[in-house]
Short mmCIF file of C-alpha atoms in Angstrom, two decimals:
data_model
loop_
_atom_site.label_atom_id
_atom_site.label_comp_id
_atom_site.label_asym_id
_atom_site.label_seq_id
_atom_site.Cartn_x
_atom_site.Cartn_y
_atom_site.Cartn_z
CA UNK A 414 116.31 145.12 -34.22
CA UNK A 415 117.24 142.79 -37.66
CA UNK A 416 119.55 140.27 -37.70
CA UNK A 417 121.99 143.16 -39.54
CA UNK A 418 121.88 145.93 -37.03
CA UNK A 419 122.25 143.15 -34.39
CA UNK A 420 125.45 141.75 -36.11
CA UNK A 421 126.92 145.00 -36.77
CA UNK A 422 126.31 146.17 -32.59
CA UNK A 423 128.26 142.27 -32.25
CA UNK A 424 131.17 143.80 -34.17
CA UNK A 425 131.46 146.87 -31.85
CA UNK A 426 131.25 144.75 -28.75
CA UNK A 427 134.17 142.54 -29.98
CA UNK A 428 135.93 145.88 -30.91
CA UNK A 429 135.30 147.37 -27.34
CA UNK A 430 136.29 144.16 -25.79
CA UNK A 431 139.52 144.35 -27.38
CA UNK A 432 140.31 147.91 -26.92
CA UNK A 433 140.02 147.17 -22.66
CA UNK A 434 142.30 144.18 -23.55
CA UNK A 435 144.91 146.73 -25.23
CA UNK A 436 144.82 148.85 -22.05
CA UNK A 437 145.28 146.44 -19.88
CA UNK A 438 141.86 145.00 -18.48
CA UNK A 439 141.30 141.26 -17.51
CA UNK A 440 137.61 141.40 -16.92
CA UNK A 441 134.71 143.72 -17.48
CA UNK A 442 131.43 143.61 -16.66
CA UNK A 443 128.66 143.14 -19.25
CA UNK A 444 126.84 146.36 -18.24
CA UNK A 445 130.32 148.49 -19.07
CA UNK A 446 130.89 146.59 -22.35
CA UNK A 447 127.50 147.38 -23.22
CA UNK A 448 127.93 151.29 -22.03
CA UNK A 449 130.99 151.59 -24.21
CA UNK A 450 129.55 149.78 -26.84
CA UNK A 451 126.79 152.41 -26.91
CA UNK A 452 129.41 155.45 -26.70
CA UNK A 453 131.34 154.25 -29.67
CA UNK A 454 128.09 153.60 -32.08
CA UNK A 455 126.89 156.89 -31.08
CA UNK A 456 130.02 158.62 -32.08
CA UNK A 457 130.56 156.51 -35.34
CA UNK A 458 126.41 157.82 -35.72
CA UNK A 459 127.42 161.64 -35.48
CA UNK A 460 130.26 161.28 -37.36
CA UNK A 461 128.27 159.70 -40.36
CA UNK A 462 124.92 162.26 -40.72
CA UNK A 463 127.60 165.11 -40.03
CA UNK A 464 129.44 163.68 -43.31
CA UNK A 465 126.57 163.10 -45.22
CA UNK A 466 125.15 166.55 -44.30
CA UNK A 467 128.57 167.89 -45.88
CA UNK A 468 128.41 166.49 -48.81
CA UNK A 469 124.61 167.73 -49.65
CA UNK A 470 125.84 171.06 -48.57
CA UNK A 471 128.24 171.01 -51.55
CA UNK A 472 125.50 169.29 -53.99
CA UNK A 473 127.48 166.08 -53.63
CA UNK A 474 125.56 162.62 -53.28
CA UNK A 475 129.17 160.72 -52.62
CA UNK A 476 131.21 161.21 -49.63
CA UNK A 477 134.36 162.10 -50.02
CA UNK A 478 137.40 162.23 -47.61
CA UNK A 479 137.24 166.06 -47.16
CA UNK A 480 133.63 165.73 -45.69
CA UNK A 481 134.79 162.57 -42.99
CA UNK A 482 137.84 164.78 -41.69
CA UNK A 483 135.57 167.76 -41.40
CA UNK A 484 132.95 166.03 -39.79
CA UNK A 485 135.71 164.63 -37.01
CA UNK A 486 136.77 167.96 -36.41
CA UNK A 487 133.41 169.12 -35.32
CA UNK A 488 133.34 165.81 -32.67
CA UNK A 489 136.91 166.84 -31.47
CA UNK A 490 138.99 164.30 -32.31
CA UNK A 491 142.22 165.85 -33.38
CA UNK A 492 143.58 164.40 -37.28
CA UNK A 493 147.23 164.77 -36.89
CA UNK A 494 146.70 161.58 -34.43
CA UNK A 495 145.29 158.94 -36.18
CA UNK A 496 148.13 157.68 -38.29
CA UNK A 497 150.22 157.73 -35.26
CA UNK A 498 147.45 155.58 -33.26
CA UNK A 499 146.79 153.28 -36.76
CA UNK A 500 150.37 152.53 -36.34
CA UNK A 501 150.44 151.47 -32.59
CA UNK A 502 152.22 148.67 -31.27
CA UNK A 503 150.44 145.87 -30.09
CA UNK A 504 147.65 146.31 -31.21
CA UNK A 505 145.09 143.78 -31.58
CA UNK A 506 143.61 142.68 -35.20
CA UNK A 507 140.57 141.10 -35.67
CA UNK A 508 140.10 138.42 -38.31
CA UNK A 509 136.73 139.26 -40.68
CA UNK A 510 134.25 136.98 -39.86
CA UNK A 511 133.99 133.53 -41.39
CA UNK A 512 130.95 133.49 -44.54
CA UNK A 513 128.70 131.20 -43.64
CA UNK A 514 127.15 128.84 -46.26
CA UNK A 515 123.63 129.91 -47.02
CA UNK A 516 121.31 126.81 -46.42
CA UNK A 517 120.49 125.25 -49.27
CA UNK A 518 116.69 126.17 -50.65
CA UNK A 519 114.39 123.32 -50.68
CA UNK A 520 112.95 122.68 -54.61
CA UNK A 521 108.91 122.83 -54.47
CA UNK A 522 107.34 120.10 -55.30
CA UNK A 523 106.21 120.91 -58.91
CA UNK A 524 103.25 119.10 -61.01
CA UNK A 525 103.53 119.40 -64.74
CA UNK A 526 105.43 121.69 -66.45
CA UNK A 527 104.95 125.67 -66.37
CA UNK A 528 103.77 127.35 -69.39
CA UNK A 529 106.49 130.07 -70.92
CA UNK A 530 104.93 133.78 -70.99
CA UNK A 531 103.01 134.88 -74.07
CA UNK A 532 104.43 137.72 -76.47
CA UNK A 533 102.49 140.42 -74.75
CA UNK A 534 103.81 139.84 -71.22
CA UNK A 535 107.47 141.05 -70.11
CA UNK A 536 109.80 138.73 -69.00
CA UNK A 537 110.49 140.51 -66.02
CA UNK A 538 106.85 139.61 -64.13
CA UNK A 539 106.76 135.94 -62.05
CA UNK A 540 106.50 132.61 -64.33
CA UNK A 541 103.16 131.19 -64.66
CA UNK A 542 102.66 128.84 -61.46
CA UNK A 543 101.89 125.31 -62.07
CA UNK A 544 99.23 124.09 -64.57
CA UNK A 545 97.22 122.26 -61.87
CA UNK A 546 96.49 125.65 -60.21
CA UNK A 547 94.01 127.22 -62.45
CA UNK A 548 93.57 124.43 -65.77
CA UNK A 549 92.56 121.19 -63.06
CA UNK A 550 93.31 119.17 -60.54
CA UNK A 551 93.75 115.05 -60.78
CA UNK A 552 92.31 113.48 -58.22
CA UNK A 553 94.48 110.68 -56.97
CA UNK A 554 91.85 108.00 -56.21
CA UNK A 555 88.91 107.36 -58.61
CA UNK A 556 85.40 107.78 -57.02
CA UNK A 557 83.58 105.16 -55.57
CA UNK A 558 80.95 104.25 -58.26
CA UNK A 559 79.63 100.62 -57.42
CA UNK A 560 76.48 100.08 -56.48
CA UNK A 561 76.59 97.68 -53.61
CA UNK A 562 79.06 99.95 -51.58
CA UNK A 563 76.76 103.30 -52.21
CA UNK A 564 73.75 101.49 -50.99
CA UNK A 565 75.85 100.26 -47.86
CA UNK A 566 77.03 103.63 -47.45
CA UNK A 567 73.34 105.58 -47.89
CA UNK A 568 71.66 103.43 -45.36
CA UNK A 569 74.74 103.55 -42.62
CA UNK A 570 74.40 107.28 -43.21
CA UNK A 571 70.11 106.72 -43.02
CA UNK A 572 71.32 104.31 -39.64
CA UNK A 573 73.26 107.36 -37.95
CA UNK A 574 70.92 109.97 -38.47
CA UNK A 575 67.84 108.12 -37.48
CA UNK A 576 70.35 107.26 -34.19
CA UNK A 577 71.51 110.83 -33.43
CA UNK A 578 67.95 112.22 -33.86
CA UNK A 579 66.53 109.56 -31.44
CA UNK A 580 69.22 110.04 -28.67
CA UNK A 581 68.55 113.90 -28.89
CA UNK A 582 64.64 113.38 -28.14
CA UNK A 583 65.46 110.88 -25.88
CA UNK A 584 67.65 113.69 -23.87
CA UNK A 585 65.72 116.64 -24.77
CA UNK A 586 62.23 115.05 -24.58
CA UNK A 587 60.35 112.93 -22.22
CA UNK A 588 61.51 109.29 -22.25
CA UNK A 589 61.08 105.58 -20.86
CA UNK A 590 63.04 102.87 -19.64
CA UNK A 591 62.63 98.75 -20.13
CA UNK A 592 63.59 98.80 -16.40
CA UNK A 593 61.83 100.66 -13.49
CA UNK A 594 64.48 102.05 -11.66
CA UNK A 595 67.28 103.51 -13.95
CA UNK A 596 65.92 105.49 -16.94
CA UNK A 597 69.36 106.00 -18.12
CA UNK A 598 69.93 102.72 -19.68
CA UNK A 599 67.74 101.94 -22.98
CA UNK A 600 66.38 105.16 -23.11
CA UNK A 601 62.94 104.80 -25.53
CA UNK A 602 60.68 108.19 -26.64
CA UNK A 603 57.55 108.05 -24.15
CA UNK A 604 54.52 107.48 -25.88
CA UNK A 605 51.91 110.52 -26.08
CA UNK A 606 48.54 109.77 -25.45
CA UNK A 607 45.57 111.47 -26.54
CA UNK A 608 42.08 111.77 -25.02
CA UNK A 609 40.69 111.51 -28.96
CA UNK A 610 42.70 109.51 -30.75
CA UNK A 611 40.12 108.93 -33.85
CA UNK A 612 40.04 112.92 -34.13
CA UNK A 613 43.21 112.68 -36.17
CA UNK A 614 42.31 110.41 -38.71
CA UNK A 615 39.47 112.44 -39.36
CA UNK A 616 40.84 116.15 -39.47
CA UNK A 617 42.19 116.98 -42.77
CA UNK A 618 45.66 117.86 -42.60
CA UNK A 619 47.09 118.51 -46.77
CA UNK A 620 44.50 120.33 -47.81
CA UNK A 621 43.39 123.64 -47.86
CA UNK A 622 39.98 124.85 -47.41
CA UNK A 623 40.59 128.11 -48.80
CA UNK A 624 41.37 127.24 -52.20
CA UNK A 625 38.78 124.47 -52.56
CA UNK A 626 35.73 126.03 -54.87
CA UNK A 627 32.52 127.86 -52.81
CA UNK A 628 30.51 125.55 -54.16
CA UNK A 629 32.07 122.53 -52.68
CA UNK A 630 32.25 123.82 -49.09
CA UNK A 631 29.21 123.69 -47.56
CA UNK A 632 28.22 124.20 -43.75
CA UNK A 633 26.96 122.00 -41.17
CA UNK A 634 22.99 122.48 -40.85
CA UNK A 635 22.78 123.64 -44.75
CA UNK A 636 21.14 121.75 -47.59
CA UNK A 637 23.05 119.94 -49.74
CA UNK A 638 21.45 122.30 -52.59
CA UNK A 639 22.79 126.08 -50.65
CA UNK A 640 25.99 127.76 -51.86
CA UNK A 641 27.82 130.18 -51.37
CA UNK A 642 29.95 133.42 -53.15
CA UNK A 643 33.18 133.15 -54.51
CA UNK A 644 35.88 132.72 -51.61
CA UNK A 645 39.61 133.58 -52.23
CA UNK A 646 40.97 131.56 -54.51
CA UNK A 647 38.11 129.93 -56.17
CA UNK A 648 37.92 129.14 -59.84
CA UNK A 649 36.86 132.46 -60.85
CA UNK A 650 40.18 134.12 -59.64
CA UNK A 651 42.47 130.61 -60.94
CA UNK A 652 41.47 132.07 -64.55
CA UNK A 653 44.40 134.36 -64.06
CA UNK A 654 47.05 131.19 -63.22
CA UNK A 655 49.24 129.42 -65.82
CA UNK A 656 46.88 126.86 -67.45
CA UNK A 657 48.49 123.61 -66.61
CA UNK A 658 48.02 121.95 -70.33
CA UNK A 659 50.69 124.48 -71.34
CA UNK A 660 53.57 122.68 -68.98
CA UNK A 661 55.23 119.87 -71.05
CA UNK A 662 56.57 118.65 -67.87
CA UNK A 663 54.50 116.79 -65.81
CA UNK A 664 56.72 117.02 -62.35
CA UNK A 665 56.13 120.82 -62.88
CA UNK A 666 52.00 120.86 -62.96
CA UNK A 667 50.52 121.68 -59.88
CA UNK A 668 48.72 118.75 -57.83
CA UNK A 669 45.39 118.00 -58.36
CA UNK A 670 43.76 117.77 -55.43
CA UNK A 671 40.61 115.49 -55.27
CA UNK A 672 37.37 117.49 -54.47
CA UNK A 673 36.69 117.88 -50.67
CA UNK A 674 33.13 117.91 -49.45
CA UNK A 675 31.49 117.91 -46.38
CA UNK A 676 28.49 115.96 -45.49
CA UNK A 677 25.57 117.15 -42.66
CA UNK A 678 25.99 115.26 -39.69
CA UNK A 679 22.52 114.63 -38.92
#
């Protein structure tokens, strides 16, 4: 229910209330206000679609008098009465309500001032919003641009990363303590250790032996003067790649590797 239906079922209470005052009640209970209250907006209801029903029978969109006093026919009520009751004494009168002043509206906050409609657009459609909306936005504190505070700011940022990714091994991972019996306090990263150590040095690790030319790779327990076919990716398939003397840029040239070879372990 809106706030008008509910003031408008507020004005039929009060009515109701006053009508049992007329007659000669003291009190009433809500739940009989409420009933009568009901009765009365359900006859004023009937009374109003039987008028308006009237009037579109005679191809009338106004009501006129003629249509109410037929419609209260139809509900019974008889017509010769009404002046007679309208003219009661004793009656109660209710005062109209008092107008409330509308709260005053708040002014938005406006930046700059709002552009006027070009000729094409009707004057009727919304004003522009403000400028800052869709030309820019001024920031109201200049960047921080000196050097001395970015570099203290980079490595506290370097400082907290390199923290938060040690705690999370630390938790996640196996760790070690400075004191024997609580390995909660000064958690450290445990320390792998590896049967062959030296084996990691000598593996190589950034290159690949697939693109390295056939006649570079040789086998353990061949000569020195043996070779092989083209593999994948040897120089007789690189003919088809972007020659790298074309690039101007030199961070854009592919890395040149230095040759790999393998020497028999006697």
């Amino acid at each position: 229910m809106d706030s008008l239906s509910k003031s408008r079922r507020k004005a039929l209470k009060v009515s109701v209330a006053a009508l049992c005052t007329e007659v000669g009640f003291g009190v009433a209970e809500e739940s009989a206000i409420e009933t009568l209250t009901e009765m009365l907006q359900s006859l004023l209801t009937e009374i109003g679609k039987s008028s308006k029903a009237y009037t579109e029978l005679s191809g009338r969109t106004e009501v006129m008098v003629t249509d109410v006093l037929t419609a209260l026919i139809d509900q019974g009520i008889h017509i010769d009465s009404i002046p007679a009751y309208a003219n009661r004494g004793g009656k109660t009168v209710l005062i109209s309500p008092v107008q409330t002043a509308a709260p005053p509206i708040q002014k938005v906050l406006s930046a700059g001032e709002n552009q006027p409609h070009p000729a094409h657009i009707p004057e009727h459609l919304p004003p522009f919003p403000d400028p800052h909306t869709y030309i820019r936005t001024e920031s109201g504190t200049q960047p921080v641009s000196e050097y001395q505070l970015i570099r203290e700011k980079a490595a506290s940022y370097k400082r907290d990363t390199e923290r938060a990714l040690t705690r999370f091994v630390a938790k996640t991972g196996e760790t070690q303590s400075l004191f024997k019996d609580d390995n909660s306090l000064f958690p450290l990263i445990a320390v792998q250790t590896h049967a062959q150590p030296y084996l990691a040095a000598l593996l190589p690790k950034d290159q690949d032996l697939d693109t390295l030319e056939a006649s570079d790779i040789q086998g353990y327990g061949r000569q020195g003067s043996g070779s092989r076919p083209d593999l994948p990716g040897t120089r007789a398939q690189k003919s088809e790649t972007v020659d790298p003397e074309l690039i101007d840029n030199p961070y854009l040239q592919p890395v040149k590797l230095p040759k790999y070879k393998k020497y028999k372990i006697s």
